[in-house]
CSV table of C-alpha atoms in Angstrom, one decimal:
chain,number,residue,atom,x,y,z
A,1,MET,CA,158.5,296.7,192.3
A,2,SER,CA,158.0,294.4,195.2
A,3,GLN,CA,161.0,293.2,196.9
A,4,THR,CA,161.4,289.9,199.5
A,5,LEU,CA,164.2,288.7,201.3
A,6,ASP,CA,166.7,286.2,200.1
A,7,GLU,CA,165.7,282.6,202.5
A,8,SER,CA,167.9,280.1,200.3
A,9,PRO,CA,168.9,277.4,202.7
A,10,ALA,CA,172.6,279.0,202.3
A,11,ALA,CA,171.6,282.1,204.1
A,12,ALA,CA,170.3,279.6,207.1
A,13,GLY,CA,173.5,278.1,207.6
A,14,PRO,CA,174.7,274.5,207.9
A,15,ARG,CA,172.2,271.9,208.1
A,16,PHE,CA,172.7,269.6,211.1
A,17,THR,CA,171.5,266.7,213.5
A,18,GLN,CA,172.2,267.9,216.7
A,19,THR,CA,174.7,264.6,217.4
A,20,GLN,CA,176.2,265.5,214.5
A,21,GLY,CA,177.3,269.6,215.5
A,22,GLN,CA,178.5,268.2,218.8
A,23,TYR,CA,181.3,266.1,216.7
A,24,LEU,CA,181.4,269.1,214.9
A,25,ALA,CA,182.0,270.7,218.6
A,26,PHE,CA,184.8,268.3,220.0
A,27,ILE,CA,186.5,268.4,216.3
A,28,TYR,CA,187.0,272.4,216.7
A,29,ALA,CA,187.4,272.1,220.5
A,30,TYR,CA,189.9,269.3,220.4
A,31,SER,CA,191.9,271.9,217.5
A,32,ARG,CA,191.3,274.3,218.9
A,33,ILE,CA,192.8,273.1,222.2
A,34,PHE,CA,195.6,270.0,221.0
A,35,LYS,CA,196.8,272.5,217.8
A,36,ARG,CA,196.0,269.4,215.7
A,37,PRO,CA,193.0,267.3,214.2
A,38,PRO,CA,191.5,264.6,216.6
A,39,ALA,CA,191.9,261.1,216.3
A,40,GLU,CA,188.9,259.0,215.8
A,41,ALA,CA,190.1,257.5,218.9
A,42,ASP,CA,190.1,261.2,220.8
A,43,MET,CA,185.9,261.0,219.7
A,44,ARG,CA,185.1,257.7,220.7
A,45,ARG,CA,186.8,258.5,224.2
A,46,HIS,CA,184.9,261.4,224.6
A,47,PHE,CA,181.5,260.1,223.0
A,48,GLU,CA,181.9,257.1,224.7
A,49,VAL,CA,180.2,254.7,221.6
A,50,THR,CA,182.4,252.1,219.3
A,51,ALA,CA,185.2,253.0,217.4
A,52,PRO,CA,182.3,251.5,214.4
A,53,THR,CA,180.3,254.4,215.6
A,54,VAL,CA,182.5,257.4,214.7
A,55,HIS,CA,184.2,255.9,212.0
A,56,GLN,CA,180.5,256.0,210.2
A,57,MET,CA,179.9,259.7,211.9
A,58,VAL,CA,183.4,260.9,210.4
A,59,LEU,CA,182.0,259.2,206.6
A,60,THR,CA,178.6,260.7,207.3
A,61,LEU,CA,179.8,264.4,207.9
A,62,GLU,CA,182.7,264.0,205.6
A,63,LYS,CA,179.2,263.0,202.5
A,64,ALA,CA,177.5,265.6,204.2
A,65,GLY,CA,180.3,268.2,203.5
A,66,LEU,CA,180.6,269.5,206.8
A,67,ILE,CA,184.8,268.5,207.0
A,68,THR,CA,187.1,267.5,204.9
A,69,ARG,CA,189.9,263.9,205.4
A,70,VAL,CA,192.2,262.5,203.4
A,71,PRO,CA,191.6,259.0,203.8
A,72,GLY,CA,194.0,256.6,205.3
A,73,ALA,CA,196.5,259.5,206.8
A,74,ALA,CA,195.4,260.5,210.7
A,75,ARG,CA,194.3,263.2,212.4
A,76,SER,CA,193.1,264.8,208.8
A,77,ILE,CA,189.5,266.1,210.0
A,78,GLN,CA,189.3,269.7,208.9
A,79,LEU,CA,186.3,272.0,210.2
A,80,LEU,CA,184.5,273.6,206.8
A,81,VAL,CA,181.9,274.9,209.4
A,82,PRO,CA,182.0,278.3,210.7
A,83,PRO,CA,182.7,277.7,214.2
A,84,GLU,CA,180.1,280.7,215.0
A,85,ALA,CA,177.5,278.4,213.5
A,86,LEU,CA,178.1,275.0,215.9
A,87,PRO,CA,176.4,274.6,218.9
A,88,ILE,CA,177.9,274.3,222.8
A,89,LEU,CA,179.9,270.9,223.5
A,90,ARG,CA,177.7,269.0,225.9
């Protein structure tokens, strides 16, 4: 009987782009420092992008299952990715 390693996608950890990883790392770092999630305006200032760009990224992260949020509620973003899976914030 042969044995194989489990190479399922779940074992590889969450998958996200480099840019998505930076947003996730920012959300994590901001939440740790200020004890509350960032507003989209905080992300806009940090990444120096437009408000629609940040909002689209938040929607993309939510659709990918990397964050949850309460639509219409300020500062409701919560990470669904373990901190050890996040890249270093640049």
